CSV table of C-alpha atoms and ligand atoms in Angstrom, one decimal:
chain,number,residue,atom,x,y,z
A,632,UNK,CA,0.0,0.0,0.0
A,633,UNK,CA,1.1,3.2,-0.7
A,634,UNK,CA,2.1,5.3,2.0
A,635,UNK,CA,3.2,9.2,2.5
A,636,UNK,CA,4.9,10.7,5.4
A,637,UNK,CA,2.0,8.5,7.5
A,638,UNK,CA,-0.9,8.9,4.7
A,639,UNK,CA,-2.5,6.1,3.7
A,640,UNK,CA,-3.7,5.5,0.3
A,641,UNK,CA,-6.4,3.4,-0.8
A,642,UNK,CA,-5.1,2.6,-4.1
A,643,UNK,CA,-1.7,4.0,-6.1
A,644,UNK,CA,-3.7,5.8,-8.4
A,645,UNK,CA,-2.7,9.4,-8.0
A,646,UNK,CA,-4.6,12.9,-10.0
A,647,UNK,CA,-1.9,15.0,-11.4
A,648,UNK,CA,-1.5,18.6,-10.2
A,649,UNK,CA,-2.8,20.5,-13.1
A,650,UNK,CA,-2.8,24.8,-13.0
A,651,UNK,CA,-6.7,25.6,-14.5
A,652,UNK,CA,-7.9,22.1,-13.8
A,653,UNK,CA,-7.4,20.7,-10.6
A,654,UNK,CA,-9.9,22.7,-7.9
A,655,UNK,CA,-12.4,21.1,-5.4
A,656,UNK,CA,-15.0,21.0,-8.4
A,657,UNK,CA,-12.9,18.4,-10.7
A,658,UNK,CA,-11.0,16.9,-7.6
A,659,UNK,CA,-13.8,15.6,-6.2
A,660,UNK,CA,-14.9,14.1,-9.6
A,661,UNK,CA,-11.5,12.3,-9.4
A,662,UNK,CA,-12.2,11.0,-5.9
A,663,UNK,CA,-15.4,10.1,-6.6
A,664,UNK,CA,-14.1,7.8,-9.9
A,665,UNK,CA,-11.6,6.3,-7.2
A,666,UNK,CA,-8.6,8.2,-7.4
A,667,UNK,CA,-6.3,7.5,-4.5
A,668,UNK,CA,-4.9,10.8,-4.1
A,669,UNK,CA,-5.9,14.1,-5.8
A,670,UNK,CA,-2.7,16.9,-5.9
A,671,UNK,CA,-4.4,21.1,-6.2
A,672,UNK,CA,-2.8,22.6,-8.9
A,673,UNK,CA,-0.3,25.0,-8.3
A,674,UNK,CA,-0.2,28.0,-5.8
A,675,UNK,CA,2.3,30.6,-5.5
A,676,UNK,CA,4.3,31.2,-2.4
A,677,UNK,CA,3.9,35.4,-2.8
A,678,UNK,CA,0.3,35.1,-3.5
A,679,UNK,CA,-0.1,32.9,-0.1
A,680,UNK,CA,2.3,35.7,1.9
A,681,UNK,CA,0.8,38.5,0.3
A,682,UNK,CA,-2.9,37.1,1.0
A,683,UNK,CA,-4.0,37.6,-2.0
A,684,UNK,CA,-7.7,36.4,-2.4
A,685,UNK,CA,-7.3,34.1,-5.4
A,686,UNK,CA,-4.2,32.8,-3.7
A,687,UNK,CA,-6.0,32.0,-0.7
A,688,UNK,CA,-9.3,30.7,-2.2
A,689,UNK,CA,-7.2,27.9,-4.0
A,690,UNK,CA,-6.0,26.9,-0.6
A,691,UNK,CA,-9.8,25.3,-0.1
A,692,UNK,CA,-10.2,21.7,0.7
A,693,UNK,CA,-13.3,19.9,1.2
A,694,UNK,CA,-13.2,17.3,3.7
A,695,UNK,CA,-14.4,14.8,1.2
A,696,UNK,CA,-11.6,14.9,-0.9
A,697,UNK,CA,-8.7,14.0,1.4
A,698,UNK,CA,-6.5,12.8,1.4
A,699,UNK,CA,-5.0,15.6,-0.6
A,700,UNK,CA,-1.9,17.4,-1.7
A,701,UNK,CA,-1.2,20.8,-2.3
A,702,UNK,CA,1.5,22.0,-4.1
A,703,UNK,CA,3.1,25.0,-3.8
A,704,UNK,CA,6.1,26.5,-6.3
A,705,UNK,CA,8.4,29.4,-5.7
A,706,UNK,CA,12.2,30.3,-6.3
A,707,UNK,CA,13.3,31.4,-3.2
A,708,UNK,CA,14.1,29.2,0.1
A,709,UNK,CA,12.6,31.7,2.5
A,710,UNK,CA,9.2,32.6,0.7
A,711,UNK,CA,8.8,28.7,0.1
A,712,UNK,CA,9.5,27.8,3.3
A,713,UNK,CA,7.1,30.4,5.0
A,714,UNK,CA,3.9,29.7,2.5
A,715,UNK,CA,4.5,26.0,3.3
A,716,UNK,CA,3.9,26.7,6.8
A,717,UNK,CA,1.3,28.8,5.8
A,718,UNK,CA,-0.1,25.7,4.5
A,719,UNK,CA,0.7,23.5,7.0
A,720,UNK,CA,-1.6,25.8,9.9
A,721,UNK,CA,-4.3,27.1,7.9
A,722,UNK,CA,-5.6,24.5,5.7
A,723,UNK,CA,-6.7,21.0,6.3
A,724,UNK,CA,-4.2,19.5,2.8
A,725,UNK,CA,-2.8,16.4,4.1
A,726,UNK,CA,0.6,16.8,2.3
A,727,UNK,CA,2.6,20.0,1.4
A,728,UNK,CA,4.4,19.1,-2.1
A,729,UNK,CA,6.7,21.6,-3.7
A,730,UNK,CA,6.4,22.0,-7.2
A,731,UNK,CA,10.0,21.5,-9.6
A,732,UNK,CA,8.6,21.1,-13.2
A,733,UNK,CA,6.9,23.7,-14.1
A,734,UNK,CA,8.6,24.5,-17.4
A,735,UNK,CA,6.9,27.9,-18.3
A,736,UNK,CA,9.3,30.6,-18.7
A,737,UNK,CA,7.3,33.0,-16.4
A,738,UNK,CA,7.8,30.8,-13.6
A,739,UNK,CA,11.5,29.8,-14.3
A,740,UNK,CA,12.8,33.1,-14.7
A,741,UNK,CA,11.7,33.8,-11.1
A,742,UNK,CA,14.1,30.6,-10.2
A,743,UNK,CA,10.4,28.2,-9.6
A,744,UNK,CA,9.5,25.3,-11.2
A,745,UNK,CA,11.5,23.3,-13.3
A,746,UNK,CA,14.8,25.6,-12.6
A,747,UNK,CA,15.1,24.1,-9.2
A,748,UNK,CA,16.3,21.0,-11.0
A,749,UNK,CA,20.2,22.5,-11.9
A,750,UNK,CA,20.9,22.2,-8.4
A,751,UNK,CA,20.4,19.5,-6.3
A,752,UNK,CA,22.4,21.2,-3.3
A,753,UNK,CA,19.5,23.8,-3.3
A,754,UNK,CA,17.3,21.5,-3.0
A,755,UNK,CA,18.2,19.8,0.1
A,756,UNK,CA,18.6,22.9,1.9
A,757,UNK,CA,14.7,24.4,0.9
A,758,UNK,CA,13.3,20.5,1.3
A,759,UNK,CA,15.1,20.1,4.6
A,760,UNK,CA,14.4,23.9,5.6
A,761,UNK,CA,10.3,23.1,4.4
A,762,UNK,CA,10.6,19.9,6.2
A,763,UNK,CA,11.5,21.7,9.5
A,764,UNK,CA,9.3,24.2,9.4
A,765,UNK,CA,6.3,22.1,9.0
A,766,UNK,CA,4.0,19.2,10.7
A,767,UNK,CA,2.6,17.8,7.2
A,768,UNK,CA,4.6,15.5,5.0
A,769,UNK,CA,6.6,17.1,2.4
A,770,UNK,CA,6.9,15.6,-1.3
A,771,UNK,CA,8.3,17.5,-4.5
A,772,UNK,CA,7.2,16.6,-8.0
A,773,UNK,CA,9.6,17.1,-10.6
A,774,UNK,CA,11.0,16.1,-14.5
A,775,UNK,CA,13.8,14.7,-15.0
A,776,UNK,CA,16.1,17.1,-15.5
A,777,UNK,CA,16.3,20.9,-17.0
A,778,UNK,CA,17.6,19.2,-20.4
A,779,UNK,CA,19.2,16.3,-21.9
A,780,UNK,CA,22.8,17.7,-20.5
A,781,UNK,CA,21.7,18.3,-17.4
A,782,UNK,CA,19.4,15.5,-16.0
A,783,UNK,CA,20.0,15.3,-12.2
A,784,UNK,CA,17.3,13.4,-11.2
A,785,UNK,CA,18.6,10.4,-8.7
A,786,UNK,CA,20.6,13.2,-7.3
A,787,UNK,CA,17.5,15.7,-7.1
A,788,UNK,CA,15.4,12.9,-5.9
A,789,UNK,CA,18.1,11.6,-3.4
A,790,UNK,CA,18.2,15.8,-2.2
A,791,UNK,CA,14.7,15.3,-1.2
A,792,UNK,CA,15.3,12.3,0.4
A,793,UNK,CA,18.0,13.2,2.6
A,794,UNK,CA,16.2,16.3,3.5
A,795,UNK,CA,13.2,14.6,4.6
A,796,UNK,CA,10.8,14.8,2.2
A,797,UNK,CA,8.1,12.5,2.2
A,798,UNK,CA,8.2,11.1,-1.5
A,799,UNK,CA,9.1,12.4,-5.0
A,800,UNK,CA,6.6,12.1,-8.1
A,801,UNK,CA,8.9,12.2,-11.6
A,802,UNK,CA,7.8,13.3,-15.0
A,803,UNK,CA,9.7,12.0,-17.1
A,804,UNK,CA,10.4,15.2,-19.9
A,805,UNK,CA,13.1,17.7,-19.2
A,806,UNK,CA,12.1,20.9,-18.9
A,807,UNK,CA,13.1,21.8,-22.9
A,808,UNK,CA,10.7,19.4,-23.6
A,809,UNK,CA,7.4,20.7,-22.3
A,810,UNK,CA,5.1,18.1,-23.0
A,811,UNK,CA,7.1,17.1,-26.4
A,812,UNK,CA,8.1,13.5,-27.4
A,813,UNK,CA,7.7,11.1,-24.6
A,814,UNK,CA,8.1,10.5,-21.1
A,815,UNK,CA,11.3,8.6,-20.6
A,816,UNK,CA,10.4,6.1,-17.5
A,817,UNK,CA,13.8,4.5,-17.5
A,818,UNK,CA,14.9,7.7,-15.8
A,819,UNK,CA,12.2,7.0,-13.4
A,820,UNK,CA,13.0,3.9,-12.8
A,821,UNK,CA,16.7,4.6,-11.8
A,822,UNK,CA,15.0,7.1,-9.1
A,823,UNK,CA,13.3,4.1,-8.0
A,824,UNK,CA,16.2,2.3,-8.1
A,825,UNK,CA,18.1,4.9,-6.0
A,826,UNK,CA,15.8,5.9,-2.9
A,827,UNK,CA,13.6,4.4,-0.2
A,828,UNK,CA,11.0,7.2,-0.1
A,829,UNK,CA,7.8,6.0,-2.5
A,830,UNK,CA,8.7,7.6,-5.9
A,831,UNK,CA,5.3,8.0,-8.4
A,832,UNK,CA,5.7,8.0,-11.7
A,833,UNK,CA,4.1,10.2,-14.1
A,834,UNK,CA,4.2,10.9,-17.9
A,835,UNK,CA,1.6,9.5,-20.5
A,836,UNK,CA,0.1,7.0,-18.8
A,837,UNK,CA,-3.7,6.7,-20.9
A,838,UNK,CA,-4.9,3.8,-20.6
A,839,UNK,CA,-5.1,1.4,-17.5
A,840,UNK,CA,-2.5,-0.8,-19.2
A,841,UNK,CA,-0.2,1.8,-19.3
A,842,UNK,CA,-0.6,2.1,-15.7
A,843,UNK,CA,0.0,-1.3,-14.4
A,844,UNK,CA,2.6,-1.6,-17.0
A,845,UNK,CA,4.4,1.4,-15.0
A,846,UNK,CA,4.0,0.3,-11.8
A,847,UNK,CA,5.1,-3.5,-12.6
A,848,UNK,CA,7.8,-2.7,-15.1
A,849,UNK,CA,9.8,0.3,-13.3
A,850,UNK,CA,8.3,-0.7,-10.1
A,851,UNK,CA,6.8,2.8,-8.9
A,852,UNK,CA,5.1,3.0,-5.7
A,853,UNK,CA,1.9,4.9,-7.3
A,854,UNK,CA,1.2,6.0,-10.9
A,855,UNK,CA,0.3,10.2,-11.4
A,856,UNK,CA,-2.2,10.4,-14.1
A,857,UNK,CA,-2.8,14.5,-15.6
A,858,UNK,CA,-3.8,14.9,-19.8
A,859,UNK,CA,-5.6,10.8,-19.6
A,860,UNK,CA,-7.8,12.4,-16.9
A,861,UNK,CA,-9.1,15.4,-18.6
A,862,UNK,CA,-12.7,15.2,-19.4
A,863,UNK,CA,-12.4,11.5,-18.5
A,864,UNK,CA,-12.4,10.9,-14.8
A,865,UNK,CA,-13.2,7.5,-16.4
A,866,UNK,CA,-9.6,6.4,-16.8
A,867,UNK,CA,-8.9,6.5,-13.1
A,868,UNK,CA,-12.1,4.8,-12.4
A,869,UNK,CA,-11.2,2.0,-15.0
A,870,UNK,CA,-7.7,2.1,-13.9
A,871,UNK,CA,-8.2,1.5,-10.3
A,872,UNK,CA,-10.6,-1.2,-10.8
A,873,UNK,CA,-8.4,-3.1,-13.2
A,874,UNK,CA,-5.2,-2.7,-10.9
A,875,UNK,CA,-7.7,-4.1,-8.5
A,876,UNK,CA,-9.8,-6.9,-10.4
A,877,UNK,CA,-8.1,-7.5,-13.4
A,878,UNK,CA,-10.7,-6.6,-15.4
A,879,UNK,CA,-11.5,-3.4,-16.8
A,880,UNK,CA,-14.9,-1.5,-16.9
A,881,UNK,CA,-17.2,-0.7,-19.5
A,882,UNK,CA,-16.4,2.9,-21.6
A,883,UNK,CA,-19.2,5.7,-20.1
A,884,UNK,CA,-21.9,5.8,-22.7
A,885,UNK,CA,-21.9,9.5,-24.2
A,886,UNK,CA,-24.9,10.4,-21.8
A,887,UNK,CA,-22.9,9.5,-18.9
A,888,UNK,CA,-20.1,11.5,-19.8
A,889,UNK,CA,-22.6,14.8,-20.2
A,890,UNK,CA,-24.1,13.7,-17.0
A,891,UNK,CA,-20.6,14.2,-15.1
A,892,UNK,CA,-19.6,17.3,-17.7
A,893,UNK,CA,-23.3,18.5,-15.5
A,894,UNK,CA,-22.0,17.6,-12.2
A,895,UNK,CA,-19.0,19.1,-12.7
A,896,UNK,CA,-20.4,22.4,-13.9
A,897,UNK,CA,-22.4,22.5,-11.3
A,898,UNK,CA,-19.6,22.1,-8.6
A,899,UNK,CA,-17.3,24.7,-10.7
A,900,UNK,CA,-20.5,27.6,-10.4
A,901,UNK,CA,-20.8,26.6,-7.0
A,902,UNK,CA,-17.5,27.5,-6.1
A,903,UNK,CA,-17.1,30.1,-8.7
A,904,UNK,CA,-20.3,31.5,-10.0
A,905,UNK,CA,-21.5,31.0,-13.2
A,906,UNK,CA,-20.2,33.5,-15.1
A,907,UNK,CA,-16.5,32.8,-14.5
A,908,UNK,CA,-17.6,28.5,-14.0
A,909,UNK,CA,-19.5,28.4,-17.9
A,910,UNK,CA,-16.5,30.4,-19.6
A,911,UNK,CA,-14.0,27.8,-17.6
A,912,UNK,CA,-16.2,24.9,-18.5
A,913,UNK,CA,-15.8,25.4,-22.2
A,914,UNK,CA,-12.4,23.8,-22.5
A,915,UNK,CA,-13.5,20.7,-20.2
A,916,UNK,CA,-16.6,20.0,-22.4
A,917,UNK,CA,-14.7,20.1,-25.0
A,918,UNK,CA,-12.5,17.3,-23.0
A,919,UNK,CA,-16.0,15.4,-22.1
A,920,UNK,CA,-16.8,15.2,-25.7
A,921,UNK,CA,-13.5,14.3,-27.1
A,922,UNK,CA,-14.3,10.2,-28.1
A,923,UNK,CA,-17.9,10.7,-28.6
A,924,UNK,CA,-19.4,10.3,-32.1
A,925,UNK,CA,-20.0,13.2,-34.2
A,926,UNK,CA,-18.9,16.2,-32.1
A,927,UNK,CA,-17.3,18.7,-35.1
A,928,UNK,CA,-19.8,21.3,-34.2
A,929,UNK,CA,-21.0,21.0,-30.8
A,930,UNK,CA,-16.5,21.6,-30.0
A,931,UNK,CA,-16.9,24.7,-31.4
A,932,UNK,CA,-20.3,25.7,-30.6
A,933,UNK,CA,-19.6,25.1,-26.6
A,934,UNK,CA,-17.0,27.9,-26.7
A,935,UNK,CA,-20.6,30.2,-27.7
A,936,UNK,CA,-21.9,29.4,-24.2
A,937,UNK,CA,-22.0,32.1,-21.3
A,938,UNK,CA,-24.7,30.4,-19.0
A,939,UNK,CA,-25.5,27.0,-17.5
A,940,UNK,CA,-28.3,26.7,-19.4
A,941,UNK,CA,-27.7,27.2,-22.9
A,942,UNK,CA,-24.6,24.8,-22.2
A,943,UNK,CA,-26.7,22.1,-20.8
A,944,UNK,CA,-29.4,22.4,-23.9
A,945,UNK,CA,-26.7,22.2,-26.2
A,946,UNK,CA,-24.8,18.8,-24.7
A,947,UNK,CA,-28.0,17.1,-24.1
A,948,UNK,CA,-29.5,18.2,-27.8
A,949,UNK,CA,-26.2,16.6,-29.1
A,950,UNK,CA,-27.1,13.4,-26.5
A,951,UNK,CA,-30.1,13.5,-27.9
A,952,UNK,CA,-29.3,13.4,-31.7
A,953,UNK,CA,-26.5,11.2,-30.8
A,954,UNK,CA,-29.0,8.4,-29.1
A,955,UNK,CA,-31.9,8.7,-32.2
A,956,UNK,CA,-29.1,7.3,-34.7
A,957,UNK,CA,-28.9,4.0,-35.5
A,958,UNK,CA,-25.5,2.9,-34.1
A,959,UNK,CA,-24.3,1.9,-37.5
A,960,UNK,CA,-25.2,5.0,-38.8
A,961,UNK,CA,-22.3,6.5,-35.7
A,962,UNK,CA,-18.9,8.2,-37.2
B,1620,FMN,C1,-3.2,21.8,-18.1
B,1620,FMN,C2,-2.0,21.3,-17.3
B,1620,FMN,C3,-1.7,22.0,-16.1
B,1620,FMN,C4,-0.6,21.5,-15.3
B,1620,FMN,N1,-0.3,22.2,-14.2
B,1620,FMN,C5,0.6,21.7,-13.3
B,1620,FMN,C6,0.8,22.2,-12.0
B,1620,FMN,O1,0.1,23.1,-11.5
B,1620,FMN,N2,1.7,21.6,-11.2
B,1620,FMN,C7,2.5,20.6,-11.7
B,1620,FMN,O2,3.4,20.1,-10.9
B,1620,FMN,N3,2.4,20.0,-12.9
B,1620,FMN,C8,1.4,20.6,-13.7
B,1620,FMN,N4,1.2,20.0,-14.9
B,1620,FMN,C9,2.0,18.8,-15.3
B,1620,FMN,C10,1.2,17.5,-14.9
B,1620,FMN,O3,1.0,17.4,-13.5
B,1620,FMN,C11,1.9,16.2,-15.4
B,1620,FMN,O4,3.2,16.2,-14.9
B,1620,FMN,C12,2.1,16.2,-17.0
B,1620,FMN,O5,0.9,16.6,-17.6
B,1620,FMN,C13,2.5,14.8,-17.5
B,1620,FMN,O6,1.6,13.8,-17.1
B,1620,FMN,P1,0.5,13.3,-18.2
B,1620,FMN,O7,1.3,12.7,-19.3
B,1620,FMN,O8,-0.3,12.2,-17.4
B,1620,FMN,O9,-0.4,14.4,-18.6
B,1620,FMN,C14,0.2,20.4,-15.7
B,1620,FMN,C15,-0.2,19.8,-16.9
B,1620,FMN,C16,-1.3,20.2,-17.7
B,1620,FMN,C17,-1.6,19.5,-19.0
């Protein structure tokens, strides 16, 4: 069983911290599908210490889906170190994880992210700094390295151990590559190789072979699962229930996929409103849809939508005309 600083998991099927994605609304649709852990997506360490509102706001977690990790990402120790604690008093997160992969140049100029990964010295000393500071487990996700010259990561990884942290989750791209070629999991697999803290593995795992394949080839301790997820909460149900059973559930039937595009509409107005939840919603329907027979125009047409309503009459008039043809008339 997989097992974090004390936290127990149900299952090694981890959600991926995704920035735009990952809030109470679609977390709990991932915990609801089975998910064993859920990660936030990322905060920033001055929006925490300069209380800003939509900083803060992202630091809500609802009892239901814990256990739960929220990640922070700055470039310097001190900031880090003081948002973590932040984190570790005022909010009920389970497990503080610091983010090291974010490869977006706004974020690495500032030092965060992925740039942490040129030096592993610097990592111990923020981990083990982080690590003091706080009561809650500390993990760190990261890639593999910055680029293909300079891929530290069994001694990042061992850093993070020696400091304390609690475990390391590993994509395996460098930071040049952004989400380019593929995840290289024999890189992971050396980590794996190289430390007793659980390491998770993470890079373009989309089916639930891939995922078993992952955890029985490399031998990682849980499997993070980020683009496979998106508008398919489906694939962590299917995936848990096959590392579980060996057998594999049923694809949702397109009305069941609109049914949980609903539910999690509803959840994002809840905690957003609906003017700000139907505009976000646009790019997850789009998600929900992707798979589903004739959907050329209804893509497009959901990026028209401003309310709750006119989105739900356009899904379930595409349901609709979906269900009244004859199955071998579907393309
Ligand atoms: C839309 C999006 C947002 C992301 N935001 C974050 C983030 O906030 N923190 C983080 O550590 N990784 C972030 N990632 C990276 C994912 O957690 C994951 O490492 C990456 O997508 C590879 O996994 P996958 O192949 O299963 O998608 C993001 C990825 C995507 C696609």
């Amino acid at each position: 069983m997989l097992e974090i600083g004390g936290i127990k998991l149900k299952n090694p099927v981890v959600l991926a911290p995704m920035a735009g994605v990952c809030n109470p609304a679609f977390r709990l649709i991932a915990k609801d599908f089975g998910a064993g852990l859920v990660c936030a997506e990322m905060v920033s360490d001055k929006g925490i210490l300069h209380e800003n509102e939509k900083s803060l706001k992202m630091l809500y977690v609802d009892e239901r889906e814990k256990p739960l990790s929220l990640q922070i990402f700055g470039g310097e120790r001190e900031s880090l170190v003081a948002a973590a604690k932040y984190v570790d008093k005022n909010t009920n997160a389970d497990i503080i994880d610091i983010n090291m992969g974010c490869p977006v140049p706004k974020i690495t100029k500032c030092d965060a992210g992925a740039r942490w990964l040129l030096d592993p010295d610097k990592i111990y000393e923020m981990v083990a700094a982080t690590v003091d500071a706080v009561q809650k487990p500390v993990t760190v996700k990261m890639r593999v390295g910055w680029d293909e010259d300079h891929i530290f990561a069994v001694q990042n990884a061992q850093a993070v151990e020696r400091a304390g942290g609690a475990a390391v989750a590993v994509h395996g791209r460098t930071r040049v590559q952004m989400y380019e070629g593929r995840a290289n999991w024999d890189i992971i697999k050396q980590v794996k190789d190289s430390v007793s803290i659980p390491v998770i593995g993470n890079g373009d795992i989309e089916t639930p072979y891939d995922a078993k394949h992952a955890l029985e080839t490399y031998g990682v301790d849980g499997v993070m699962i980020g683009r496979g997820a998106l508008g398919n909460p489906w694939m962590l149900y299917r995936t848990v229930k096959f590392l579980e059973t060996g057998e594999i559930p049923e694809e949702p039937t397109p009305r069941e996929k609109i049914d949980i595009c609903m539910l999690h509409m509803d959840r994002l107005i809840d905690l957003k409103g609906e003017y700000v939840a139907v505009r976000e919603m646009r790019k997850h329907a789009a998600w929900y849809l992707k798979g589903l027979p004739k959907t050329g125009s209804v893509r497009n047409e959901v990026n028209t939508k401003t309310t709750r309503e006119e989105m739900s009459k356009l899904l379930y008039d595409y349901i609709e005309e979906v269900e009244a043809t004859p199955a071998d008339k579907v393309s």
